[in-house]
Amino acid sequence: MEHKNFEVMTGNKACAWGVKLSRVQVASIYPVTPQTTIGEYIAEFIAKGELNCELVNAEGELSTQAIVKAASRVGARTFVCTSGPGQLYMHHPMHGTSSGRLPVVMATVHRGNKGMQPDHTDLMSQLWTGWIQWYCENNQEVLDSVIMAYRTAEDKRVRLPIAIGYDGYILSYTSEPVEIPDQAMVDEFLPPYEPIPNILPDKWAEAQTRRGAGMMGDFMSGGADPQAAWRIHHEAILNSKGVIKEVNEEFGKRFGRKYGNGLVEEYRTDDAEAVIVAMGTIASTARVAIDRMRSEGKPVGLVKLKTFVPFPTEDFQELGKRTRAIGMIDRNVCLGLGGAGFGELRRALYDLEERPRILGFYAGLAGAEVRVRDIEKMAEKTLKAARGEKVEPIIEWAKLGGGE
């Protein structure tokens, strides 16, 4: 019988294990709650001689991002992590990392922009920085996602940084059983990082010194379309969907678990009239709500949205052809505009000849607890919409905490 190595660990330790197993060579961290203990676990691995990594404790998050950007450029596999206001502070150099097509992996341990408690406003505030964004449901997914992120980011067809988000406190400081993959199997899955272009003295070439050269074409060489940098970067993110699916599928074959198709994970949607979409830990709570409603004969399902950037437009368009209403739960709000998920979902489905009704729910911001009964109410409303009943408002702030 195959022996598997399990440990009960927090989300932050699971993240650090992902860093260790990926053989990260340079990590730069400035402590900010609730991310702080990731650096402590990495430092412990280094002190015990279990990880050969240069850990740079910088004076702030702007510097941490600049450090891993430079280290990645010269050929090191790099890691950085942050939370809440720290995420906002590193906004500017995040653009440089992605424009340089550097495969940095970052953990964002969610802490909202309006307090200490978790929501997704920190990472959602970085939607325009050109990073791929993944959202995790549990500690096992955190560890696995770190490994899969390096494999995806370093793929020569992608070469983009990836941010992995998971809910602060709910996962960062809560322990769950986590299977630790075998190091030899991870080494087979994740080959050593090869920088493009290679700027080390013996590999250097004058033609490679332009900004973004080697990956971004000749847009900075003069005379080219000044918009090319944006177009190429945008298309690269959109084209990464296929690689994300490939990596997720191969990870599943090697390690015995995967996460939907890498972009979305459907749960009991086959005959669903109405579907709820959730991200992060709310997806776990939503599974229980869906099971309860199914036991009562109510045809509802769940889609867990793992990859927000690039947005899985095609998956939702397929879903939109076989369901009558979708309720999007946003643990974020772009003030004055609305929930990021709701807006993207409507954009994705607008051109369908027959599209489902789409409802929006704000829930879980500033750490507000989202309970099973709360999600049941959202699903009930979405099911009414699916059956043609009048439902108002289309977008609402969920009234949380009642009835469970």
C-alpha positions as a printed Julia matrix, in Angstrom:
404×3 Matrix{Float64}:
   0.0    0.0     0.0
   1.35   3.42   -0.97
   2.53   5.46    1.99
   1.4    9.07    2.05
   2.82  11.78    4.28
   0.16  13.84    6.03
   0.52  16.67    8.52
  -2.06  18.88   10.19
  -0.89  22.36    9.29
  -2.02  25.95    8.8
  -2.49  27.52    5.4
   0.68  29.56    5.87
   2.71  26.45    6.62
   1.16  24.71    3.6
   2.28  27.67    1.5
   5.81  27.44    2.93
   5.86  23.7     2.17
   4.95  24.52   -1.42
   7.91  26.91   -1.54
  10.23  24.27   -0.09
   9.09  21.5    -2.43
   9.46  23.86   -5.41
  13.09  24.48   -4.4
  12.71  28.26   -4.42
  16.11  29.96   -4.52
  15.27  33.55   -3.5
  12.39  34.71   -1.3
  11.81  38.27   -0.11
   9.36  39.0     2.66
   8.24  41.9     4.81
   6.0   40.7     7.67
   2.38  41.82    7.54
  -0.56  40.14    9.25
  -1.9   37.54    8.4
   0.95  36.53    6.09
   3.79  36.81    8.63
   4.32  33.18    9.56
   5.05  32.12    5.98
   8.44  33.79    6.33
   8.98  32.17    9.72
   8.34  28.69    8.31
  10.65  29.34    5.35
  13.36  30.62    7.7
  12.99  27.45    9.78
  13.39  25.25    6.69
  16.56  27.16    5.77
  17.97  27.01    9.3
  17.49  23.23    9.38
  19.29  22.86    6.06
  16.14  21.61    4.35
  15.9   24.47    1.84
  18.77  26.14   -0.02
  17.24  29.6    -0.38
  18.32  33.21    0.1
  15.67  34.82    2.32
  15.75  38.62    2.1
  13.91  40.5     4.83
  13.27  43.87    3.16
  12.09  47.18    4.63
   8.73  47.1     2.84
   6.66  45.4     0.18
   7.76  47.68   -2.66
  11.29  46.42   -2.06
  10.26  42.78   -1.72
   8.7   42.87   -5.17
  11.7   44.68   -6.65
  14.06  42.09   -5.13
  12.29  39.04   -6.55
  11.91  40.79   -9.91
  15.68  41.28  -10.13
  16.44  37.78   -8.84
  14.07  36.21  -11.34
  15.7   38.18  -14.15
  19.11  36.67  -13.42
  17.73  33.14  -13.24
  16.53  32.4    -9.71
  13.21  30.78   -8.87
  11.59  33.38   -6.61
   8.8   33.78   -4.08
   7.17  36.73   -2.37
   4.1   37.06   -0.16
   1.94  39.82    1.25
  -1.46  40.86    2.61
  -3.87  43.83    2.53
  -2.04  47.18    2.63
   1.26  45.49    1.79
  -0.3   44.3    -1.45
  -1.25  47.88   -2.31
   2.25  49.14   -1.48
   3.88  46.81   -4.03
   1.5   47.77   -6.85
   4.03  49.71   -8.94
   6.8   47.06   -9.18
   4.17  44.38   -9.86
   3.71  46.04  -13.25
   7.45  45.74  -13.91
   7.5   42.05  -12.99
   4.67  41.2   -15.34
   5.9   43.46  -18.17
   9.24  41.7   -17.96
   7.44  38.36  -18.31
   9.09  37.11  -15.1
   7.59  33.94  -13.57
   7.51  35.16   -9.96
   5.01  33.39   -7.68
   3.35  35.4    -4.93
   1.03  34.37   -2.1
  -1.58  36.93   -1.13
  -3.06  36.04    2.24
  -6.25  38.04    1.97
  -6.8   40.99    4.28
  -9.29  43.57    3.08
  -8.47  47.16    2.27
 -10.77  48.42    5.02
  -9.56  46.52    8.08
  -7.7   43.53    9.44
 -10.21  40.86    8.45
 -10.19  38.96    5.17
 -11.85  39.72    1.87
 -10.58  39.77   -1.69
 -10.2   43.53   -2.14
  -6.42  43.41   -1.72
  -5.69  41.15   -4.66
  -8.66  42.36   -6.72
  -7.1   45.84   -6.5
  -4.27  44.46   -8.66
  -6.39  43.33  -11.61
  -4.68  45.78  -13.95
  -1.12  44.71  -13.11
  -0.99  41.86  -15.63
  -0.64  38.95  -13.18
  -2.48  35.64  -13.36
  -4.71  35.29  -10.27
  -5.72  32.03   -8.53
  -7.99  31.71   -5.47
  -7.76  28.71   -3.1
 -10.42  26.94   -1.07
  -8.37  24.97    1.49
  -4.84  24.36    2.76
  -4.19  21.38    0.49
  -5.04  23.53   -2.49
  -2.66  26.22   -1.23
   0.32  23.82   -1.14
  -0.54  22.22   -4.48
  -1.17  25.57   -6.14
   2.29  26.88   -5.26
   3.87  23.94   -7.09
   1.48  24.19  -10.04
   2.05  27.95  -10.21
   5.78  27.55  -10.83
   5.17  24.91  -13.48
   2.64  27.2   -15.22
   4.48  30.5   -14.82
   7.79  29.09  -16.07
   6.27  27.37  -19.09
   7.81  29.03  -22.16
   4.33  29.52  -23.59
   3.33  31.6   -20.54
   6.21  33.34  -18.73
   4.0   35.42  -16.49
   3.85  35.94  -12.72
   1.09  34.24  -10.73
  -0.59  35.42   -7.52
  -2.17  32.77   -5.29
  -4.84  34.15   -2.96
  -6.24  32.48    0.15
  -8.35  33.84    2.96
  -6.47  35.25    5.93
  -7.16  33.67    9.36
  -9.77  31.29    7.88
  -6.91  29.39    6.22
  -3.69  31.17    7.2
  -4.02  30.35   10.91
  -6.39  27.39   10.78
  -4.97  23.87   10.69
  -6.2   21.14    8.36
  -4.8   17.75    7.29
  -2.54  18.29    4.28
  -0.79  15.64    2.2
   2.85  16.57    1.57
   3.91  15.38   -1.88
   7.09  13.37   -2.31
  10.05  15.6    -3.18
  11.28  13.32   -5.95
   7.84  13.39   -7.6
   7.76  17.19   -7.39
  11.23  17.34   -8.95
   9.97  15.24  -11.88
   6.92  17.47  -12.25
   8.77  20.78  -11.9
  12.02  21.07  -13.9
  14.66  23.72  -13.05
  13.87  27.3   -14.06
  15.5   28.62  -17.23
  15.45  32.43  -17.56
  14.41  34.07  -20.85
  16.4   36.0   -21.88
  19.47  34.82  -20.01
  21.41  37.98  -19.04
  24.33  36.29  -17.27
  27.67  37.48  -18.72
  28.39  34.29  -20.66
  24.86  34.21  -22.13
  24.37  37.92  -22.71
  23.64  39.34  -26.15
  23.09  42.96  -27.04
  19.84  42.16  -28.75
  18.43  40.92  -25.45
  18.9   44.15  -23.52
  15.73  45.86  -24.67
  12.88  45.97  -22.19
  10.9   42.8   -22.54
  13.05  41.46  -25.34
  12.83  37.78  -26.01
   9.21  37.52  -24.96
   7.55  40.78  -25.93
   8.86  41.13  -29.46
  10.2   44.3   -30.98
   7.74  46.77  -29.54
  10.44  48.79  -27.77
  12.88  48.81  -30.65
  11.43  51.89  -32.28
   9.01  52.25  -35.11
   6.73  49.54  -33.84
   3.13  49.94  -32.71
   3.33  51.76  -29.33
   0.34  49.7   -28.16
   2.1   46.41  -28.88
   3.36  46.02  -25.31
  -0.21  46.03  -24.03
  -1.56  43.79  -26.79
   1.15  41.14  -26.48
   0.91  41.03  -22.69
  -2.89  40.85  -22.79
  -2.88  38.06  -25.37
  -0.26  36.13  -23.39
  -2.53  36.09  -20.35
  -5.52  34.98  -22.41
  -3.44  32.24  -24.06
  -2.31  30.86  -20.69
  -5.68  29.14  -20.15
  -4.63  26.07  -22.1
  -1.39  25.69  -20.14
  -3.22  26.12  -16.82
  -5.52  23.26  -17.83
  -2.61  21.08  -18.96
  -0.67  21.59  -15.73
  -3.74  20.91  -13.61
  -4.44  17.71  -15.53
  -0.87  16.44  -15.26
  -0.75  17.28  -11.57
  -3.89  15.2   -11.12
  -2.35  12.2   -12.88
   0.87  12.37  -10.86
  -0.45  13.27   -7.41
  -4.02  11.96   -7.44
  -5.93  15.21   -7.11
  -6.74  18.2    -9.29
  -8.94  21.27   -9.11
 -11.69  21.12  -11.7
 -10.11  21.99  -15.03
  -7.71  24.45  -13.38
  -9.94  27.42  -14.19
 -13.29  26.41  -12.67
 -14.6   23.44  -10.69
 -18.23  22.44  -11.11
 -20.17  20.77   -8.3
 -23.57  19.14   -8.92
 -24.28  21.31  -11.96
 -25.33  18.57  -14.44
 -29.07  19.11  -14.14
 -29.03  22.4   -12.24
 -31.55  25.09  -13.15
 -29.63  27.61  -11.06
 -25.94  27.86  -10.18
 -24.05  29.76   -7.5
 -20.49  30.95   -8.21
 -18.13  31.26   -5.25
 -14.42  31.82   -4.67
 -11.99  30.86   -1.91
 -13.31  29.45    1.35
 -16.89  30.5     0.59
 -16.89  27.68   -1.96
 -16.53  25.15    0.89
 -19.53  26.57    2.69
 -21.46  26.65   -0.56
 -20.93  22.9    -1.11
 -22.81  22.2     2.12
 -25.62  24.56    1.12
 -25.93  22.9    -2.29
 -26.07  19.42   -0.7
 -28.84  20.51    1.66
 -30.91  22.02   -1.11
 -30.38  18.99   -3.33
 -31.65  16.78   -0.51
 -34.81  18.87   -0.63
 -35.16  18.32   -4.37
 -34.01  21.78   -5.41
 -31.94  21.69   -8.65
 -29.06  24.01   -7.77
 -25.32  23.67   -8.33
 -22.02  25.36   -7.59
 -19.13  26.63   -9.67
 -15.94  27.31   -7.77
 -14.03  30.03   -9.6
 -10.29  29.32   -9.12
  -8.7   31.33  -11.92
 -10.0   34.89  -12.03
  -7.29  36.19  -14.39
  -7.54  35.09  -17.15
 -11.29  34.91  -16.68
 -12.72  31.54  -17.86
 -15.13  33.12  -20.31
 -15.57  30.0   -22.45
 -16.4   27.8   -19.45
 -19.11  30.18  -18.29
 -20.5   30.5   -21.8
 -20.91  26.71  -21.89
 -22.5   26.81  -18.46
 -24.78  29.63  -19.6
 -26.22  27.42  -22.35
 -27.45  24.82  -19.85
 -28.59  26.85  -16.86
 -31.25  29.5   -16.46
 -29.77  31.69  -13.73
 -26.39  32.28  -12.11
 -25.79  33.96   -8.76
 -22.28  35.43   -8.33
 -20.98  35.83   -4.77
 -18.38  38.6    -4.64
 -16.14  38.93   -1.61
 -15.01  42.22   -3.08
 -16.38  45.49   -4.4
 -14.84  48.03   -6.73
 -16.38  51.08   -5.1
 -18.78  52.86   -7.41
 -18.62  50.07  -10.0
 -19.52  46.84   -8.23
 -18.34  43.29   -7.69
 -15.51  42.17   -9.97
 -16.98  38.71  -10.47
 -20.46  39.99  -11.29
 -19.1   42.39  -13.89
 -16.88  39.78  -15.54
 -19.65  37.2   -15.59
 -22.06  39.57  -17.32
 -19.38  40.53  -19.84
 -18.68  36.87  -20.56
 -22.34  35.98  -21.19
 -23.67  39.14  -22.81
 -23.16  37.92  -26.4
 -24.98  34.62  -25.95
 -28.16  34.51  -28.05
 -30.01  33.12  -25.05
 -28.29  34.0   -21.82
 -29.21  33.14  -18.23
 -30.26  35.72  -15.71
 -27.33  36.85  -13.58
 -27.68  38.0    -9.98
 -25.03  39.49   -7.74
 -24.41  39.09   -4.0
 -21.87  40.91   -1.87
 -20.88  38.67    1.01
 -17.96  38.17    3.35
 -16.36  41.59    3.04
 -14.3   42.8     6.03
 -14.36  39.25    7.36
 -18.15  39.02    7.73
 -19.02  35.38    8.3
 -20.87  33.69    5.46
 -22.94  30.78    6.78
 -24.62  27.85    5.1
 -28.05  29.39    5.52
 -26.84  32.65    3.98
 -25.8   30.83    0.82
 -29.05  28.87    0.78
 -30.92  32.19    0.67
 -28.79  33.36   -2.26
 -29.38  30.08   -4.07
 -33.13  30.23   -3.35
 -33.32  33.67   -4.93
 -31.27  32.51   -7.93
 -33.56  29.49   -8.36
 -36.61  31.79   -8.37
 -34.96  33.83  -11.11
 -34.31  30.63  -13.07
 -38.0   29.8   -12.89
 -39.06  33.17  -14.22
 -40.16  34.73  -10.96
 -39.55  38.42  -10.41
 -36.58  38.99   -8.12
 -35.34  42.34   -6.91
 -32.84  43.77   -6.5
 -30.57  42.13   -9.07
 -27.58  42.95   -6.89
 -27.81  42.9    -3.11
 -25.7   43.0     0.0
 -26.37  39.66    1.65
 -27.83  39.88    5.13
 -25.52  37.52    6.95
 -25.73  35.51   10.12
 -29.38  34.56   10.36
 -31.11  31.2    10.5
 -28.18  28.81   11.0
